[in-house]
mmCIF file of C-alpha atoms in Angstrom:
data_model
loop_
_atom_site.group_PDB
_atom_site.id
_atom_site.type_symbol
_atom_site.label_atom_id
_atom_site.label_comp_id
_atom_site.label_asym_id
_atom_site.label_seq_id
_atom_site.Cartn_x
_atom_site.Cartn_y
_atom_site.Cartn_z
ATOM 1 C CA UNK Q 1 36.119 -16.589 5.255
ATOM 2 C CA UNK Q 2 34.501 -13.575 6.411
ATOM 3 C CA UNK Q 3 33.438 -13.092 10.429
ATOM 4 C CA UNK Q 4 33.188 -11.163 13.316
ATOM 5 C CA UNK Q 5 36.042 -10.619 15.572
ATOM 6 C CA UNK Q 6 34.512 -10.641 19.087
ATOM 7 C CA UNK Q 7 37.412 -9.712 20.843
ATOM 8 C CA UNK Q 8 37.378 -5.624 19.166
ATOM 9 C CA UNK Q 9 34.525 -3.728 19.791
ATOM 10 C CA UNK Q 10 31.687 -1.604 17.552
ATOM 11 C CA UNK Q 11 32.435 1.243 16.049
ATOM 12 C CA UNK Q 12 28.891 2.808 15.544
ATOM 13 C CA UNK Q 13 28.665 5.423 12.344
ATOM 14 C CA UNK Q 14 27.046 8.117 11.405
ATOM 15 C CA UNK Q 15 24.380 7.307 8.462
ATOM 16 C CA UNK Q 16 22.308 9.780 6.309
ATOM 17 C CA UNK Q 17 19.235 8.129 4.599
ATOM 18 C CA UNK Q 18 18.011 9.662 0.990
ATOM 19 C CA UNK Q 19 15.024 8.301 -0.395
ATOM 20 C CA UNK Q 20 14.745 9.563 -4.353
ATOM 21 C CA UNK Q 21 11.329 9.701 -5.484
ATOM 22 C CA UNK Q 22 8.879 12.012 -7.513
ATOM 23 C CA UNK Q 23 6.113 9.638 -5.786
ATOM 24 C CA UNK Q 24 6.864 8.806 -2.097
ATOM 25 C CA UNK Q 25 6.470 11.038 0.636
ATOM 26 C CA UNK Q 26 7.343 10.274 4.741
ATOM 27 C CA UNK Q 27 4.796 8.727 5.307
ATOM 28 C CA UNK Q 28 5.241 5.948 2.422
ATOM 29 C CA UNK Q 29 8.721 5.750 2.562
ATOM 30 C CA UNK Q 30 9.043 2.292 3.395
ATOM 31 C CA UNK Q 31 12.602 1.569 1.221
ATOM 32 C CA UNK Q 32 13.952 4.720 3.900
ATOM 33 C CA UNK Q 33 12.147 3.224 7.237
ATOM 34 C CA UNK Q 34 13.785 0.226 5.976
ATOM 35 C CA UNK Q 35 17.087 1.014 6.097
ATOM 36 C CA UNK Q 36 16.967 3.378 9.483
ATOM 37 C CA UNK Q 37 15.255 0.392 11.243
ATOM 38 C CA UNK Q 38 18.548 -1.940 9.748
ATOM 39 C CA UNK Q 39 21.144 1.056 10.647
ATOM 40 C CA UNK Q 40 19.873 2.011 14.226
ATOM 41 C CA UNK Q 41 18.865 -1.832 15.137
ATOM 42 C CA UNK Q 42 22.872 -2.068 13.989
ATOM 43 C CA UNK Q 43 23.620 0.433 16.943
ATOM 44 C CA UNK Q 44 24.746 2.755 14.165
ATOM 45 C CA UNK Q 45 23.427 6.279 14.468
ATOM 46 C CA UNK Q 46 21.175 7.832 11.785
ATOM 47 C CA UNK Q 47 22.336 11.480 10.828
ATOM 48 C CA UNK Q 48 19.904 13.070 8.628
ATOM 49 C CA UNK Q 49 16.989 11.706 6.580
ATOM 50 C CA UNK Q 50 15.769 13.139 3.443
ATOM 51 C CA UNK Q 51 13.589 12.800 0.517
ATOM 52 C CA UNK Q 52 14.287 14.257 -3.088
ATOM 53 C CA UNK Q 53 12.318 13.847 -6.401
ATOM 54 C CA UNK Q 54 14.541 12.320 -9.535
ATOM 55 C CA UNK Q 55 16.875 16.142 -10.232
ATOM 56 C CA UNK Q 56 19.928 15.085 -10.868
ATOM 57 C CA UNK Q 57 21.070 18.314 -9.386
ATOM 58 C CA UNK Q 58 19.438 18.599 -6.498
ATOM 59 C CA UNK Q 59 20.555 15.069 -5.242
ATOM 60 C CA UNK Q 60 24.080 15.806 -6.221
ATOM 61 C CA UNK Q 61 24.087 18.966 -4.725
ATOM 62 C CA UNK Q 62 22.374 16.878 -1.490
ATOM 63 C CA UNK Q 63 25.138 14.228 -1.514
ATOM 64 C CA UNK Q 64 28.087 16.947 -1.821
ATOM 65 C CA UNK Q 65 26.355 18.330 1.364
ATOM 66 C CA UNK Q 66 26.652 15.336 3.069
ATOM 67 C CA UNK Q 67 29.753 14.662 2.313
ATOM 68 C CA UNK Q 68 31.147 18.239 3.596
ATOM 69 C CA UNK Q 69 28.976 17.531 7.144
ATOM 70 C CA UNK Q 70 31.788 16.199 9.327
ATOM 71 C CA UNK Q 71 29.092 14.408 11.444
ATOM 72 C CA UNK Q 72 28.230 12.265 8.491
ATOM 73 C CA UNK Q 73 30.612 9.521 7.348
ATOM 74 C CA UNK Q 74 28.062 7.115 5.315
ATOM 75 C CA UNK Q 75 25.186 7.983 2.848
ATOM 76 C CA UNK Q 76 22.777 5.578 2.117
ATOM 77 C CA UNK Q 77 20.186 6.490 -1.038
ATOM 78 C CA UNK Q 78 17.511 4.536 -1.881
ATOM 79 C CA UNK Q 79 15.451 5.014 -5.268
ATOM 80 C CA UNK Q 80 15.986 6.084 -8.678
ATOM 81 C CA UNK Q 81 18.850 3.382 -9.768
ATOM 82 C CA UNK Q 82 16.779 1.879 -12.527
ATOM 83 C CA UNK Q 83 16.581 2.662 -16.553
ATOM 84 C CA UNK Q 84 13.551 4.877 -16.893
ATOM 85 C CA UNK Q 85 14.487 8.296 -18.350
ATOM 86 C CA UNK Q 86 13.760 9.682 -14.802
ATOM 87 C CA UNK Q 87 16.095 7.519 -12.807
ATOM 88 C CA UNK Q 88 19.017 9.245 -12.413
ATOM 89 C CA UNK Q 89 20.665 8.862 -8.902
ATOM 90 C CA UNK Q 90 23.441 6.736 -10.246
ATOM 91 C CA UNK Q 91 24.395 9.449 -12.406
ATOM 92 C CA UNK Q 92 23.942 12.202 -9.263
ATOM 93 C CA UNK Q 93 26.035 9.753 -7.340
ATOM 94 C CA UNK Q 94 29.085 9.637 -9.901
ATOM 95 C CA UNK Q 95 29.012 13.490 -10.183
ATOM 96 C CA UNK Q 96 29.967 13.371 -6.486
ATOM 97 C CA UNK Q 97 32.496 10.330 -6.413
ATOM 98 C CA UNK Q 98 36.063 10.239 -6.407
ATOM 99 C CA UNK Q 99 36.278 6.613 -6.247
ATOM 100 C CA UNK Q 100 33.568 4.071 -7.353
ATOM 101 C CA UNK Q 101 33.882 0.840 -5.070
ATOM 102 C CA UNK Q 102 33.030 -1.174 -8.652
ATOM 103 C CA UNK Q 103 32.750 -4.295 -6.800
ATOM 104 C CA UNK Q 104 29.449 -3.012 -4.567
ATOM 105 C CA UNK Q 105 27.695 -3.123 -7.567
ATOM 106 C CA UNK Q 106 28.790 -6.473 -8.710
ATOM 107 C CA UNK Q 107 28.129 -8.150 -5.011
ATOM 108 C CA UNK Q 108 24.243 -6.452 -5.116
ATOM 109 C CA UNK Q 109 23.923 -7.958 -8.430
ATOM 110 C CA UNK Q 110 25.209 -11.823 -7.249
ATOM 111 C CA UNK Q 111 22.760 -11.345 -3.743
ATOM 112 C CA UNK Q 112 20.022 -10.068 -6.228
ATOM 113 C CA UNK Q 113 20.759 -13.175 -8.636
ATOM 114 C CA UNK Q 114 19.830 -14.972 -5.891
ATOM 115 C CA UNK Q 115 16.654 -13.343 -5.082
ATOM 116 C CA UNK Q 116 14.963 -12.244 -8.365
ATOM 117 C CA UNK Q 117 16.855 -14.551 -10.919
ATOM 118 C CA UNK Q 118 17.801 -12.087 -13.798
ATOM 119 C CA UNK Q 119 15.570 -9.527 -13.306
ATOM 120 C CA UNK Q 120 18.765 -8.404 -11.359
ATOM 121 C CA UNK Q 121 19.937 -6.726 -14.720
ATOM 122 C CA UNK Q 122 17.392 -3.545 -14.027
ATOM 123 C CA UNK Q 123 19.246 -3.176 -11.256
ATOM 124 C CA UNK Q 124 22.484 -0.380 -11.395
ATOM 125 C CA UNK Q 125 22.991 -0.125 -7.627
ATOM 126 C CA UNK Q 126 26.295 1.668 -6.930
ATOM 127 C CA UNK Q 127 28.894 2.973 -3.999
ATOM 128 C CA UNK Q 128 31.711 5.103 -4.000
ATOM 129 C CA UNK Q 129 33.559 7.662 -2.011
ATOM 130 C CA UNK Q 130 33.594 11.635 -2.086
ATOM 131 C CA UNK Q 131 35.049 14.000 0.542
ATOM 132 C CA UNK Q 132 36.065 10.697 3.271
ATOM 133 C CA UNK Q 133 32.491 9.595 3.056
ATOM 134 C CA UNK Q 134 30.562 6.516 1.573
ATOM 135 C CA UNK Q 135 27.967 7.031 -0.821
ATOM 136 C CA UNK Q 136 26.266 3.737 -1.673
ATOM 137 C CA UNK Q 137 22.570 3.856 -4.267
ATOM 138 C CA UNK Q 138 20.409 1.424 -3.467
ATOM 139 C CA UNK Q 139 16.969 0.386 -5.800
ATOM 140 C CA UNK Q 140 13.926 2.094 -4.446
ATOM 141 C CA UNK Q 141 12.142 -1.005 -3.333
ATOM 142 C CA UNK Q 142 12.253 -2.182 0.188
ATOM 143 C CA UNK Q 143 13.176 -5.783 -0.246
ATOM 144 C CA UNK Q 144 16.467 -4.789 -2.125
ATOM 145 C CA UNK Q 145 16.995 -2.181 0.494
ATOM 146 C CA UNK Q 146 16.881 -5.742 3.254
ATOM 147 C CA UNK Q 147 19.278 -7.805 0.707
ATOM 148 C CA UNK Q 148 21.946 -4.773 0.365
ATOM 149 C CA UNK Q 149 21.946 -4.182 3.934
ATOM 150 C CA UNK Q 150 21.603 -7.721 5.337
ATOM 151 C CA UNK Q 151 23.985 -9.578 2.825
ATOM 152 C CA UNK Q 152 26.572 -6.458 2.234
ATOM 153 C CA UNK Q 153 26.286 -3.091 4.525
ATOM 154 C CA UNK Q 154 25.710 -4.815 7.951
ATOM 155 C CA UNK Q 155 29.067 -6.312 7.613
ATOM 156 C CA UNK Q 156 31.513 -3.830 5.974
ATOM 157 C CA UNK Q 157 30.052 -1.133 8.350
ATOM 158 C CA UNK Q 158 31.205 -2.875 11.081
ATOM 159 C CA UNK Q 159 34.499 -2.773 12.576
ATOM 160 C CA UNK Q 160 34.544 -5.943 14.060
ATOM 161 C CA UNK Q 161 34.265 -8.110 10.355
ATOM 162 C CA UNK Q 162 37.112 -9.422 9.027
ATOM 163 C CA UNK Q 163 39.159 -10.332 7.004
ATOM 164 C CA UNK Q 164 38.400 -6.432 6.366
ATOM 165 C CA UNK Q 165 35.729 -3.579 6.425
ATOM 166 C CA UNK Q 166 35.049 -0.229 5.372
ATOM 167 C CA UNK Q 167 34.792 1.304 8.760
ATOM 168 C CA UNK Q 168 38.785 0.364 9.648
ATOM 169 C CA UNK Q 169 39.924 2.500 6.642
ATOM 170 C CA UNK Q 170 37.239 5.575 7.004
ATOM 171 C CA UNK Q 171 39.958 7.416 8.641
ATOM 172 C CA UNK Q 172 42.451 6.948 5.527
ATOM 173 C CA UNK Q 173 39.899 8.063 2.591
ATOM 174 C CA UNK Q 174 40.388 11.499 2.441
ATOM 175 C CA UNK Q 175 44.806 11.093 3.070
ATOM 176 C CA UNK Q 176 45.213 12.471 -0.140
ATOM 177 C CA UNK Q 177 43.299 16.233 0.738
ATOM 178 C CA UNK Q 178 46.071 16.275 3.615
ATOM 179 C CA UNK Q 179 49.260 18.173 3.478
ATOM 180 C CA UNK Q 180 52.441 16.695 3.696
#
């Protein structure tokens, strides 16, 4: 069963917040000050904070960024992960991956099965990795923001949680980009 393994200690990470949203602005952005107050109450460190209107483009372009910074190693996005003809941050996201974690997706559906019955369907929240770093879309509203970090993110970013975690193999995700 999954825990946390006093005896090692936390490994704080570096997090970049996107919020996607042809509507929202800072100062509505309550999916984004979700999710910073979750990551920094964490003790994890919050390294850039953006917001981007539904261009498939741009947020690809934004992610690809990210994942070049060396000071970032996890990207958070919130927004734009339903089926309306404008939500397309799933699609940005898989432009950028070069793995898809499938099962990220499948464990935000079961904790959303449990919150909102089947409306979970509408949901197409995803993760993957690009360039060494994590790249998880999240749904746009704040309560799904809560159950992805509380239920999932809290505990495979941190090193302590076993029996595994994503932080332990962060170092290993980009082996195959080094030379032999």
């Amino acid at each position: 069963m999954s825990r946390i393994d006093e005896t090692r200690d936390f490994v704080p990470v570096r997090i970049a917040v996107l919020t996607v949203s042809d509507t929202r602005d800072a100062t509505q952005d309550r999916s984004g000050d979700a999710l910073v107050a979750r990551l920094t109450g964490a003790g994890h460190v919050l390294a850039d904070r953006k917001i981007l209107r539904d261009e498939r483009d741009e947020i690809a372009s934004q992610l690809r960024d990210w994942c070049a910074d060396p000071a970032i190693d996890v990207v958070i996005s919130t927004g734009g992960t339903g089926l309306t003809g404008r939500d397309v941050t799933v699609e940005a996201h898989r432009d950028v991956y070069e793995k898809e974690i499938d099962a990220f997706g499948t464990v935000f559906t079961i904790v959303s099965m449990n919150k909102i019955g089947t409306s979970a369907v509408q949901s197409r929240a995803t993760g993957g990795v690009a360039n060494g770093t994590y790249l998880f879309a999240l749904p746009g509203s704040p309560g799904a923001c809560k159950d992805a970090w509380d239920e999932i993110l809290v505990k495979q970013l941190d090193y302590r949680h076993r029996p595994c975690n994503f932080v332990e193999i962060l170092p290993r995700l980009d082996e195959h980009q080094r030379r032999k």
